[in-house]
Coordinates of C-alpha atoms and ligand atoms in Angstrom, one line a residue:
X163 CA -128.1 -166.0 -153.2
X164 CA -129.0 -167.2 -149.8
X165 CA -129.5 -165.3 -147.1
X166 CA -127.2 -166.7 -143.8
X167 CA -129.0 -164.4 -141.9
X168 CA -132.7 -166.0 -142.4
X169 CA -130.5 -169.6 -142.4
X170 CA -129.1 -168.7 -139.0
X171 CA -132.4 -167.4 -137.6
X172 CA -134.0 -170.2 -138.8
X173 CA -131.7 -172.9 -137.1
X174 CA -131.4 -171.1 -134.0
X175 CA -135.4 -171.2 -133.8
X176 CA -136.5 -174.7 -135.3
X177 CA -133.2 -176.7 -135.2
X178 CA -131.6 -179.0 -132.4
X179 CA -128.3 -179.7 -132.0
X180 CA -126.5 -181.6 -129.9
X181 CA -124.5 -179.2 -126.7
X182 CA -120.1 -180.0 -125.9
X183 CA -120.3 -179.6 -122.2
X184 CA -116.8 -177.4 -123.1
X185 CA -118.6 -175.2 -125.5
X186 CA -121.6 -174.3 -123.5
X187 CA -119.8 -174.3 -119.6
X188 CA -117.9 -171.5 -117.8
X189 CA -114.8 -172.2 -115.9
X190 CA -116.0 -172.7 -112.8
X191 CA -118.5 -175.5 -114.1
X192 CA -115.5 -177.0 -115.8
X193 CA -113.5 -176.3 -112.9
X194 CA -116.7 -178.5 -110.8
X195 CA -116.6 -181.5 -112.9
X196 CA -112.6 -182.3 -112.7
X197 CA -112.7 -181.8 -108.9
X198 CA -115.9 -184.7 -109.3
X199 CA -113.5 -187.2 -110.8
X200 CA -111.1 -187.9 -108.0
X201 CA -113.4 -189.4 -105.8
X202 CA -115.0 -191.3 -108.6
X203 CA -111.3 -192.5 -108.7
X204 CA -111.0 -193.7 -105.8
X205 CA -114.4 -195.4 -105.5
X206 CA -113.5 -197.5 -108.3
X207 CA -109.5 -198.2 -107.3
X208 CA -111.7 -199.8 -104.1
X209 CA -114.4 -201.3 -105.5
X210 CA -113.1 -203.8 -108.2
X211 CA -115.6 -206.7 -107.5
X212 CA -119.6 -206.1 -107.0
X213 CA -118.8 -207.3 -103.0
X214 CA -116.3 -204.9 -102.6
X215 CA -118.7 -202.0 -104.6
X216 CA -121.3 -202.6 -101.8
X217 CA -118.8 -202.4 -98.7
X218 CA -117.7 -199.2 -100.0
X219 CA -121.0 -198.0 -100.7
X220 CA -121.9 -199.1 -97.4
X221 CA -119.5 -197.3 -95.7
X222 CA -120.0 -193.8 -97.7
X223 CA -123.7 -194.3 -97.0
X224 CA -123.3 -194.7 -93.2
X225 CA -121.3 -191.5 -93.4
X226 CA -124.0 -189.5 -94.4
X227 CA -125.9 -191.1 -91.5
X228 CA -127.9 -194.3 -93.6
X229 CA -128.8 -197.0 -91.4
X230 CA -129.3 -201.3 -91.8
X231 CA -132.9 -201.8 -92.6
X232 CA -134.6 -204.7 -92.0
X233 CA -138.0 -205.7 -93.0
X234 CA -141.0 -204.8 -91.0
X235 CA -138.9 -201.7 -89.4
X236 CA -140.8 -198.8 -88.8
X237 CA -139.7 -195.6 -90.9
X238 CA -140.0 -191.8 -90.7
X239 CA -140.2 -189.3 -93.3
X240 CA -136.7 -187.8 -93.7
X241 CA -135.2 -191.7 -92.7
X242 CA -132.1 -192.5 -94.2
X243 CA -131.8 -196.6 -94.9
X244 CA -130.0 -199.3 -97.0
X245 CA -130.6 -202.8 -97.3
X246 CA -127.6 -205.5 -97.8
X247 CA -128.6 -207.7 -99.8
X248 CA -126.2 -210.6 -99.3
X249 CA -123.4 -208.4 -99.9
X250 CA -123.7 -208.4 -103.5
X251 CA -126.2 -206.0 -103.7
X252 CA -127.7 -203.0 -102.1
X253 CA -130.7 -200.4 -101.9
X254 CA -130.2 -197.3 -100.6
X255 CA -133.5 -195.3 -99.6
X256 CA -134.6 -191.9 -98.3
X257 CA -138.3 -191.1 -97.5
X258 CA -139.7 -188.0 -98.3
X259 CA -142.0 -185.8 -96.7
X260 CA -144.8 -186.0 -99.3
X261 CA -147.2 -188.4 -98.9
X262 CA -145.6 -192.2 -100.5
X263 CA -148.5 -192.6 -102.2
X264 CA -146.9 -189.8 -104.7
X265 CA -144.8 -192.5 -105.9
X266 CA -140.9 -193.1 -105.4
X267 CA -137.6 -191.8 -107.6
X268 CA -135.6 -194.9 -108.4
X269 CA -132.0 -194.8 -109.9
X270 CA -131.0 -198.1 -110.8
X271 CA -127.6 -199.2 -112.0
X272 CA -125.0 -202.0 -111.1
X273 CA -121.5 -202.7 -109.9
X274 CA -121.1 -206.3 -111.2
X275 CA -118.4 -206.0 -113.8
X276 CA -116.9 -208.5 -116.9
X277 CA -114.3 -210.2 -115.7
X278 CA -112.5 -213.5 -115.8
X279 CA -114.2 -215.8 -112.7
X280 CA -112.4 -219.0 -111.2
X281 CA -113.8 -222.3 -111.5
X282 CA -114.7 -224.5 -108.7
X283 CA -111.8 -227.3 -109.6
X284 CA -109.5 -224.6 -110.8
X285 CA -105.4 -225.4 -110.0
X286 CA -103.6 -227.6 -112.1
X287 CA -100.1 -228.3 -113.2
X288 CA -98.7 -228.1 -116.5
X289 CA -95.5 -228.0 -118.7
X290 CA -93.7 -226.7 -115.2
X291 CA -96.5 -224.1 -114.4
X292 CA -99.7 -224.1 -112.3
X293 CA -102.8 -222.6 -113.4
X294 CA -106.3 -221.7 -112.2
X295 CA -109.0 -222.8 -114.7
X296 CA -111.4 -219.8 -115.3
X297 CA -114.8 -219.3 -116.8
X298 CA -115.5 -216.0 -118.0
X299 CA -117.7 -213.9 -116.6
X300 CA -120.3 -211.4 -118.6
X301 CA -118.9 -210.4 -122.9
X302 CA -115.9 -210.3 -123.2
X303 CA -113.1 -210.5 -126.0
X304 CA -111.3 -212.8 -124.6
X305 CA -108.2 -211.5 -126.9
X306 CA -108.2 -208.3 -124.9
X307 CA -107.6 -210.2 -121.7
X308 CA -104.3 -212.0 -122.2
X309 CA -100.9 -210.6 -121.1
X310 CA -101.9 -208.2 -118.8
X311 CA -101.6 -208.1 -115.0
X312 CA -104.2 -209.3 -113.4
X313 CA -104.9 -209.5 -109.3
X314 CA -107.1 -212.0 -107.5
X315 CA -110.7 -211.0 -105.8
X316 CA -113.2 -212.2 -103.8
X317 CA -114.1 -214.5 -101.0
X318 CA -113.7 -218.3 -100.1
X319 CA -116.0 -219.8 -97.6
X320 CA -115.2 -222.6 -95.7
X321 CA -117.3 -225.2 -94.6
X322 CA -117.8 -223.7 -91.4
X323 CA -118.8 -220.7 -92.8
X324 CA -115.8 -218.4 -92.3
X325 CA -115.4 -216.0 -94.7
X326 CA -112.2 -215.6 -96.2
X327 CA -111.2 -212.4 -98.4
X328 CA -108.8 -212.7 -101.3
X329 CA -107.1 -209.3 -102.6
X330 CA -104.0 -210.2 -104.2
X331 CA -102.3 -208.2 -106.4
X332 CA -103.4 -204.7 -106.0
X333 CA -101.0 -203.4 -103.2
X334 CA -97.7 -202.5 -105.1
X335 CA -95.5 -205.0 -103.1
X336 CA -97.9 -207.6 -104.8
X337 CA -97.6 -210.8 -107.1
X338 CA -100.0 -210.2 -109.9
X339 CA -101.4 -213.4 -112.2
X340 CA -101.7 -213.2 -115.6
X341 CA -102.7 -215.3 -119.2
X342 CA -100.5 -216.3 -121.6
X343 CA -100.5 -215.3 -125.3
X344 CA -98.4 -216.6 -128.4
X345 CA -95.7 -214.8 -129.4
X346 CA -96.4 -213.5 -133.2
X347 CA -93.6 -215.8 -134.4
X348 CA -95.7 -219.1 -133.6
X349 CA -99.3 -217.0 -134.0
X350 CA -99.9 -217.6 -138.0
X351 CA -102.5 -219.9 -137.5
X352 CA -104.3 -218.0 -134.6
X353 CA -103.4 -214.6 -136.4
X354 CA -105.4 -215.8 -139.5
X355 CA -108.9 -216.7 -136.8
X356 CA -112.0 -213.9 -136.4
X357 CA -111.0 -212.3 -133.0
X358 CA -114.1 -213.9 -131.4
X359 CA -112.0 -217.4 -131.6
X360 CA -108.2 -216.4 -131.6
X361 CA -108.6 -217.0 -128.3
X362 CA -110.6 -219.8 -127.2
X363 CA -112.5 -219.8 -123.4
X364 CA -110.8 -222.7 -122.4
X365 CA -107.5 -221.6 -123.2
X366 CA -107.9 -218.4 -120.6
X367 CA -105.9 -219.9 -117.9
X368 CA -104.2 -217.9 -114.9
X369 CA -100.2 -218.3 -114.1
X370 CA -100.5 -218.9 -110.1
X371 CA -96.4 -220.1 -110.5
X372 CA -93.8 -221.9 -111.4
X373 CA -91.2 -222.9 -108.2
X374 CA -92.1 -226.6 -106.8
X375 CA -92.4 -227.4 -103.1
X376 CA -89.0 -227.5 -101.5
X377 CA -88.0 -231.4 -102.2
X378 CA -91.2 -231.5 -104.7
X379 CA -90.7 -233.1 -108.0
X380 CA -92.8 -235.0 -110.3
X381 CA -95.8 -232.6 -112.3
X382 CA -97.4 -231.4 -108.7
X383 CA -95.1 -230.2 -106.9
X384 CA -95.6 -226.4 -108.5
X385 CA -99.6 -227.5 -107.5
X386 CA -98.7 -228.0 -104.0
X387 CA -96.3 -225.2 -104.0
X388 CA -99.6 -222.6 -104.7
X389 CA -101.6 -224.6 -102.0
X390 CA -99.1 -224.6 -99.7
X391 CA -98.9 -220.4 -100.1
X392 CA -102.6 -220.0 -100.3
X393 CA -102.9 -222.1 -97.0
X394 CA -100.1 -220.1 -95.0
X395 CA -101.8 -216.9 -96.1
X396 CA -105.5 -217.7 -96.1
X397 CA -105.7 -220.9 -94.1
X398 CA -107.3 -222.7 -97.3
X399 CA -107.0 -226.1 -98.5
X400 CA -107.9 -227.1 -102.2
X401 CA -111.3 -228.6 -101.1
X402 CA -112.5 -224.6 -100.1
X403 CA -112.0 -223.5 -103.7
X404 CA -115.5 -225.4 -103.8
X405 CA -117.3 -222.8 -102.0
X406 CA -115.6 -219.8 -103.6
X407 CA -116.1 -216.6 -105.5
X408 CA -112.9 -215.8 -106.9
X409 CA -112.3 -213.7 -109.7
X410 CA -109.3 -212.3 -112.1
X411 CA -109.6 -208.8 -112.7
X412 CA -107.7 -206.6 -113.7
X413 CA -104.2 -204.8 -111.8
X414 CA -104.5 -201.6 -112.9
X415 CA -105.9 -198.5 -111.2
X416 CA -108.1 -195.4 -112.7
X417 CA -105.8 -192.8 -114.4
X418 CA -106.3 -189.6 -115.8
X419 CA -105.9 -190.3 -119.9
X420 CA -105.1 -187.2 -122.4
X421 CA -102.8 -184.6 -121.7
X422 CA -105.4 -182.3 -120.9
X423 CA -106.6 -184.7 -118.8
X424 CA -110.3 -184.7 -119.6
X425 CA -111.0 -188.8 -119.5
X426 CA -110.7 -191.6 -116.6
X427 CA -109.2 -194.4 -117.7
X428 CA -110.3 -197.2 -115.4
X429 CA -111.7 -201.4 -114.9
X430 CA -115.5 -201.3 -114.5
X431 CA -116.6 -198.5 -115.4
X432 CA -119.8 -200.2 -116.5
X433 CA -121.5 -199.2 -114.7
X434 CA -120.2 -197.6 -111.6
X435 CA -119.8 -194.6 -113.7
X436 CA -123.2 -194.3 -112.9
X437 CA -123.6 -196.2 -109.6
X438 CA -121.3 -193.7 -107.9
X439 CA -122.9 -190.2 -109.0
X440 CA -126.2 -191.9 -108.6
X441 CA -125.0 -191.9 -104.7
X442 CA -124.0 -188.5 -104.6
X443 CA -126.7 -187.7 -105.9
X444 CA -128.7 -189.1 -103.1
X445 CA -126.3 -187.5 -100.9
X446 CA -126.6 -184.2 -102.2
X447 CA -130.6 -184.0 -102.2
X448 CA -131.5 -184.3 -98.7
X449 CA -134.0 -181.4 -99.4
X450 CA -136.3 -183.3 -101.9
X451 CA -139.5 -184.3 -100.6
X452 CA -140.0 -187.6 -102.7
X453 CA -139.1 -190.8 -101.5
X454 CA -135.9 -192.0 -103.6
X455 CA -134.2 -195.8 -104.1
X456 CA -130.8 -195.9 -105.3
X457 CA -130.5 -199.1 -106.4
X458 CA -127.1 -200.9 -106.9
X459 CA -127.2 -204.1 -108.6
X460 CA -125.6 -207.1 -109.1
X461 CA -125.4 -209.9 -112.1
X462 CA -126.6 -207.4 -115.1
X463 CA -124.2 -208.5 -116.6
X464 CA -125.3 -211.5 -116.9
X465 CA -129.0 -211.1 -117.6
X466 CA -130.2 -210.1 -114.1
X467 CA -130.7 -213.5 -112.5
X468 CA -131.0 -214.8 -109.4
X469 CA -131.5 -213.3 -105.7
X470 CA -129.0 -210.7 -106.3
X471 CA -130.0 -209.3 -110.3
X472 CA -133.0 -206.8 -110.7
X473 CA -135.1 -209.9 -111.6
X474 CA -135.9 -210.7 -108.6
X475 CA -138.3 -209.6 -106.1
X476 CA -136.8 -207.6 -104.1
X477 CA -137.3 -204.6 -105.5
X478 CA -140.6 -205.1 -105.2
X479 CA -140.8 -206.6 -101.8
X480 CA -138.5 -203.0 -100.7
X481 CA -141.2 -201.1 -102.2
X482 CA -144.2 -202.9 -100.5
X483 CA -142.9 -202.7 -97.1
X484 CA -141.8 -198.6 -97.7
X485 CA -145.1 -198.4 -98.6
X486 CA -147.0 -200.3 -96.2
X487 CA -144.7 -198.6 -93.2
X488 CA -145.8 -195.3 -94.6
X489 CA -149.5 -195.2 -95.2
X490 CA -149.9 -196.4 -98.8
X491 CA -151.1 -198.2 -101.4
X492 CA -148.8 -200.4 -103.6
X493 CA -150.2 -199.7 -106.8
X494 CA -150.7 -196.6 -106.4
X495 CA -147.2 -195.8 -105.3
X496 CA -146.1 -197.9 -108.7
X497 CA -148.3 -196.4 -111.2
X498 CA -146.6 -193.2 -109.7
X499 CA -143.2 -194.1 -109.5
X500 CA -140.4 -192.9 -112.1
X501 CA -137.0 -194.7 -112.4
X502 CA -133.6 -194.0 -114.3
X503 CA -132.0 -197.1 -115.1
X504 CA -128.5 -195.8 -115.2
X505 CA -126.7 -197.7 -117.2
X506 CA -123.5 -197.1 -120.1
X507 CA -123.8 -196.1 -123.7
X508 CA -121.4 -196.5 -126.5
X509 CA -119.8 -194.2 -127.2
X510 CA -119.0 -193.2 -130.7
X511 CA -115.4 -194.2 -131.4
X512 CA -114.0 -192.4 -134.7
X513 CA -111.7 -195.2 -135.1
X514 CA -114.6 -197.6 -135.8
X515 CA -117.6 -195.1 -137.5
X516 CA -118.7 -197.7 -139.8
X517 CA -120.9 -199.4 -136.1
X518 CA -122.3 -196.1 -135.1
X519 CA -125.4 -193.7 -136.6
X520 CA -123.8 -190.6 -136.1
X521 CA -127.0 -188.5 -135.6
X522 CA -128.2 -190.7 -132.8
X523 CA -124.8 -192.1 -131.2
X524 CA -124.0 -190.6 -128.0
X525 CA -120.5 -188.5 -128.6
X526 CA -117.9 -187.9 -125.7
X527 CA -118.1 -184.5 -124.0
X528 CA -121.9 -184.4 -124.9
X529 CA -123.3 -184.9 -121.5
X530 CA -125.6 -188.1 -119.7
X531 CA -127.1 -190.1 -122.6
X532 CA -130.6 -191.1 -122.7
X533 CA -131.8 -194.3 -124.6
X534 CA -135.4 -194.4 -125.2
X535 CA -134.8 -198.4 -126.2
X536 CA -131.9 -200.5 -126.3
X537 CA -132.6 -204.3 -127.2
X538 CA -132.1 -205.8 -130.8
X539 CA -133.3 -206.7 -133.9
X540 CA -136.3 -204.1 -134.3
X541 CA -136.4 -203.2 -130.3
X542 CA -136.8 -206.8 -129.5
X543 CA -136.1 -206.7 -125.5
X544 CA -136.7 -203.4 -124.3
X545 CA -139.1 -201.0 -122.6
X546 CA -139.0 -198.2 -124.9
X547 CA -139.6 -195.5 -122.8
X548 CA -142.7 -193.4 -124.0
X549 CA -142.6 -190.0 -125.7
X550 CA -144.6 -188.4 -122.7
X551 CA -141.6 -189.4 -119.9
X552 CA -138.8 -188.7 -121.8
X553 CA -140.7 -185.1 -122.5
X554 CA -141.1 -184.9 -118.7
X555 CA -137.2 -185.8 -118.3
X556 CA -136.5 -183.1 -120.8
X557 CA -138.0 -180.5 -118.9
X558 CA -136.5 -181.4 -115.7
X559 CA -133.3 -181.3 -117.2
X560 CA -133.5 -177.8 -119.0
X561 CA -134.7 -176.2 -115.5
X562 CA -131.9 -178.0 -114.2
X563 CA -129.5 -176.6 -117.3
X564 CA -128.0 -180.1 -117.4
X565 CA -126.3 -180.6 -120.5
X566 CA -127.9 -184.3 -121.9
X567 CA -127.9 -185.9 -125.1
X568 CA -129.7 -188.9 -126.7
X569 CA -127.7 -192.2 -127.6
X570 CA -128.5 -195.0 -129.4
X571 CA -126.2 -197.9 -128.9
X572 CA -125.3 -198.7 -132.5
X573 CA -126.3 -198.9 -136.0
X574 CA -129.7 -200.8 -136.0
X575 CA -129.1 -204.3 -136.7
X576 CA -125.2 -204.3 -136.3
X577 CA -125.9 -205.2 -132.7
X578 CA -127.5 -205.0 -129.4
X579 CA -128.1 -205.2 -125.9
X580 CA -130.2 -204.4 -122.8
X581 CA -130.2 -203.1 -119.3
X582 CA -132.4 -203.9 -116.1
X583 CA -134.8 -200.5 -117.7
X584 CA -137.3 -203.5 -118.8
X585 CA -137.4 -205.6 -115.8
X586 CA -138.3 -202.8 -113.3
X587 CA -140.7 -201.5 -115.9
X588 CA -142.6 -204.3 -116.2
X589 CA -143.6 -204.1 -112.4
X590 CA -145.6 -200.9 -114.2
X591 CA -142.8 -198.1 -112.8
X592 CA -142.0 -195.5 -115.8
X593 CA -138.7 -196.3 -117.0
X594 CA -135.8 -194.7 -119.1
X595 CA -132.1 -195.3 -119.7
X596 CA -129.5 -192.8 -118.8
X597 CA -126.3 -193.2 -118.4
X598 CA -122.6 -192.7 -119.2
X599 CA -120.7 -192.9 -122.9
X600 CA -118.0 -194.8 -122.7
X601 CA -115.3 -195.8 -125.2
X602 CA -114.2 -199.2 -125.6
X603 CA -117.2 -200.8 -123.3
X604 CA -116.2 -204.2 -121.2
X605 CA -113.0 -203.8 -122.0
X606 CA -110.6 -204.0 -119.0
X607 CA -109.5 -200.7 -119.4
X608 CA -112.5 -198.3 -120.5
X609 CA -112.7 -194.7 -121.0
X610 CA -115.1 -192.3 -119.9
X611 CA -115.3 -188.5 -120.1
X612 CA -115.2 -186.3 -116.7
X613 CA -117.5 -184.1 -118.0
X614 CA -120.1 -186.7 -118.8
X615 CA -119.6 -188.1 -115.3
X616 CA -120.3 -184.7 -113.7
X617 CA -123.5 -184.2 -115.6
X618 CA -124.6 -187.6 -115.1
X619 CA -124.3 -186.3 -111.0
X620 CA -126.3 -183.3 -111.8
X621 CA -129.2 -185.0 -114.0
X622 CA -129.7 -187.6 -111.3
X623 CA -129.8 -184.5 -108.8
X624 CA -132.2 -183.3 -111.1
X625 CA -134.1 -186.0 -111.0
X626 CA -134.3 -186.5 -107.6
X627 CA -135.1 -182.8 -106.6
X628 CA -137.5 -182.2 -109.7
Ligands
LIG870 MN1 -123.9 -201.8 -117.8
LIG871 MN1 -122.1 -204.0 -119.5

């Protein structure tokens, strides 16, 4: 007969299991990380395209007294700066009062989001309806993105340079836009497709209306109807749709989901989920004496290209010129700097356990997961982090008593994917993923736990301070 007594003993002493934030928190933490969510709420109600992201980050940072910074400044220990970069992206920094040459903390995630982007030639008149051609932006399923509301974001420029900003369909007196579906009586045929190509790109048009000019007739007078709206309300003309960044997102806002009311249902959670507590994060760690980036990013989504993505040098150049203002040298600070790259995990999804390892999958209510690698096919494309930081991350977050688990994104070889982790730790900065779980990832309504959230706040506290 066994003896549950040594078996217990045993377990307690050798074994690791996994911590529910509910099972190992008092009230008053409970109580801490559902009075976290509403402002996460609200950030992301605000913040539905990666411009909008950075003007409200902008604006919370100047309230905790961050200033512009522009290259070749001079800075002081216990400065508080950010650098726009081109509105799309943004670097929040802090220096410490140790010396720089100590190395910087880095957080770095990003506000870019999937979503359904307009093309540069996009209205059109069909069949008694005008639509905008789209291009999608980031992965998709295209089939989750018909008949929903959607609104209208983003800027037009003119060729005088004037800025014009779109919003509609977010205030409740709005229009909203939308894509069409088949009805299941006609769908047999697109029924019987994979879901990848039920719906194909091309056909992911958006309704702009229906009622012709007055007097209009003749297949574009419904065209000239939605110019002649955009033009009263935005002073456009078709030409401007040339120099635009318009995108289709979707018309909803962040809710609480469950009747206990333990998850935010929201758009875009990838990745401002982590974007936002790596702010208050900042915020809250005045104290530390290490310099700290917050970095918010723009086009991961799309592989981190071009002046805006975290494969560029900017990052780089940021870090020179900190260094250089305070005293240092560049490789030094490198070779001695540490970075989250806080991005999402999956999450694993009962509904659909034949895609997840249980024993490495990062389950809801479990805490800020940590991916040593993401990539694909045998860790092709990643940084995996090394044993010795993750043990250093451990320790930090056991002083800290944040509750933290490990996620893998998937079963190996079912799929894949990768975050900016690899491109900063390739300019030789020690790297690691953490970051949210969420359920049903670039979908445009995603789920995320508030008690992951709120640890995800304290770990990047942690490391900050540690
Ligand atoms: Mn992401
Ligand atoms: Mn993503």
């Amino acid at each position: 007969m066994a003896d549950t007594n040594i078996i217990s003993e045993l377990e307690s002493k050798l074994g690791y299991k996994r911590v529910n934030f509910y099972e190992k928190s008092d009230e008053a933490t409970i109580k801490a990380a559902y009075d976290y969510a509403p402002g996460y709420m609200k950030y992301l109600d605000a913040a539905k395209t990666e411009r909008e992201a950075i003007t409200v980050s902008i604006a919370m940072a100047e309230a905790e007294g961050y200033i512009p910074y522009t290259f070749g400044m001079p800075l002081t220990a216990g400065g508080k700066y950010y650098y726009n970069n081109r509105g799309r992206n943004l670097y929040l920094f802090r220096i410490g009062s140790e010396p720089i040459n100590n190395g910087m903390r880095i957080i770095a995630s990003h506000v870019d989001v999937p979503r359904i982007d307009v093309k540069q030639c996009p209205l059109y008149e069909d069949g008694g309806m005008a639509f905008f051609k789209t291009h999608y932006y980031g992965g998709i399923r295209k089939y989750q993105w018909v008949t929903i509301p959607l609104a209208l974001h983003g800027v037009v420029v003119k060729a005088d340079g004037t800025v014009v900003n779109v919003c509609i369909g977010e205030d409740p007196s709005d229009p909203v836009i939308y894509i069409n579906d088949l009805l299941p009586h006609l769908g047999r045929d697109q029924s019987s497709r994979p879901l990848g190509s039920a719906i194909p790109a091309e056909s992911l048009n958006l309704l702009m209306g229906t009622r012709p000019c007055p007097s209009g007739e003749g297949g574009n007078a419904i065209r000239l109807n939605v110019l002649s709206i955009l033009n009263e309300k935005y002073g456009i003309t078709e030409e401007d749709f040339l120099s635009a960044d318009l995108s289709a997102v979707p018309a909803v806002k962040a809710r609480d989901v469950g009747l206990d009311r333990s998850l935010i249902g929201a758009y875009g959670h990838d990745d401002r989920v982590c974007a936002y507590p790596s702010m208050t994060a900042l915020f809250g760690t005045d104290d530390s004496a290490h310099t700290a980036i917050v970095i918010l990013a723009d086009k991961e989504e799309i592989g981190s290209e071009g002046n805006t993505g975290l494969k560029c040098d900017l990052l780089i150049d940021l870090m020179e010129e900190i260094t250089k203002a305070m005293g240092g040298h560049f490789n030094t600070v490198k070779i001695n700097s540490k970075c989250l790259s806080s991005d999402v995990s999956a999450c694993f999804d009962p509904n659909f356990p034949e895609v997840f390892e249980r024993r490495n999958a990062s389950m809801l209510n479990c805490g800020v997961a940590m991916s040593k690698y993401t990539g694909s096919g045998g860790k092709s494309g990643t940084n995996d982090a090394p044993a010795e930081f993750i043990a250093w991350i451990r320790k930090i977050m056991a002083e800290a008593g944040v509750i933290w688990q490990t996620g893998e994104l998937g079963k190996t070889d079912v799929g894949g994917g990768g975050t900016v982790a690899k491109f900063i730790a390739n300019h030789n900065i020690e790297t690691v993923d953490l970051g949210v779980p969420v359920i049903a990832m670039h979908a445009p309504y995603e789920i995320v736990s508030k008690a992951d959230l709120y640890t995800a706040h304290q770990a990047f506290e942690a490391f900050l301070k540690a």
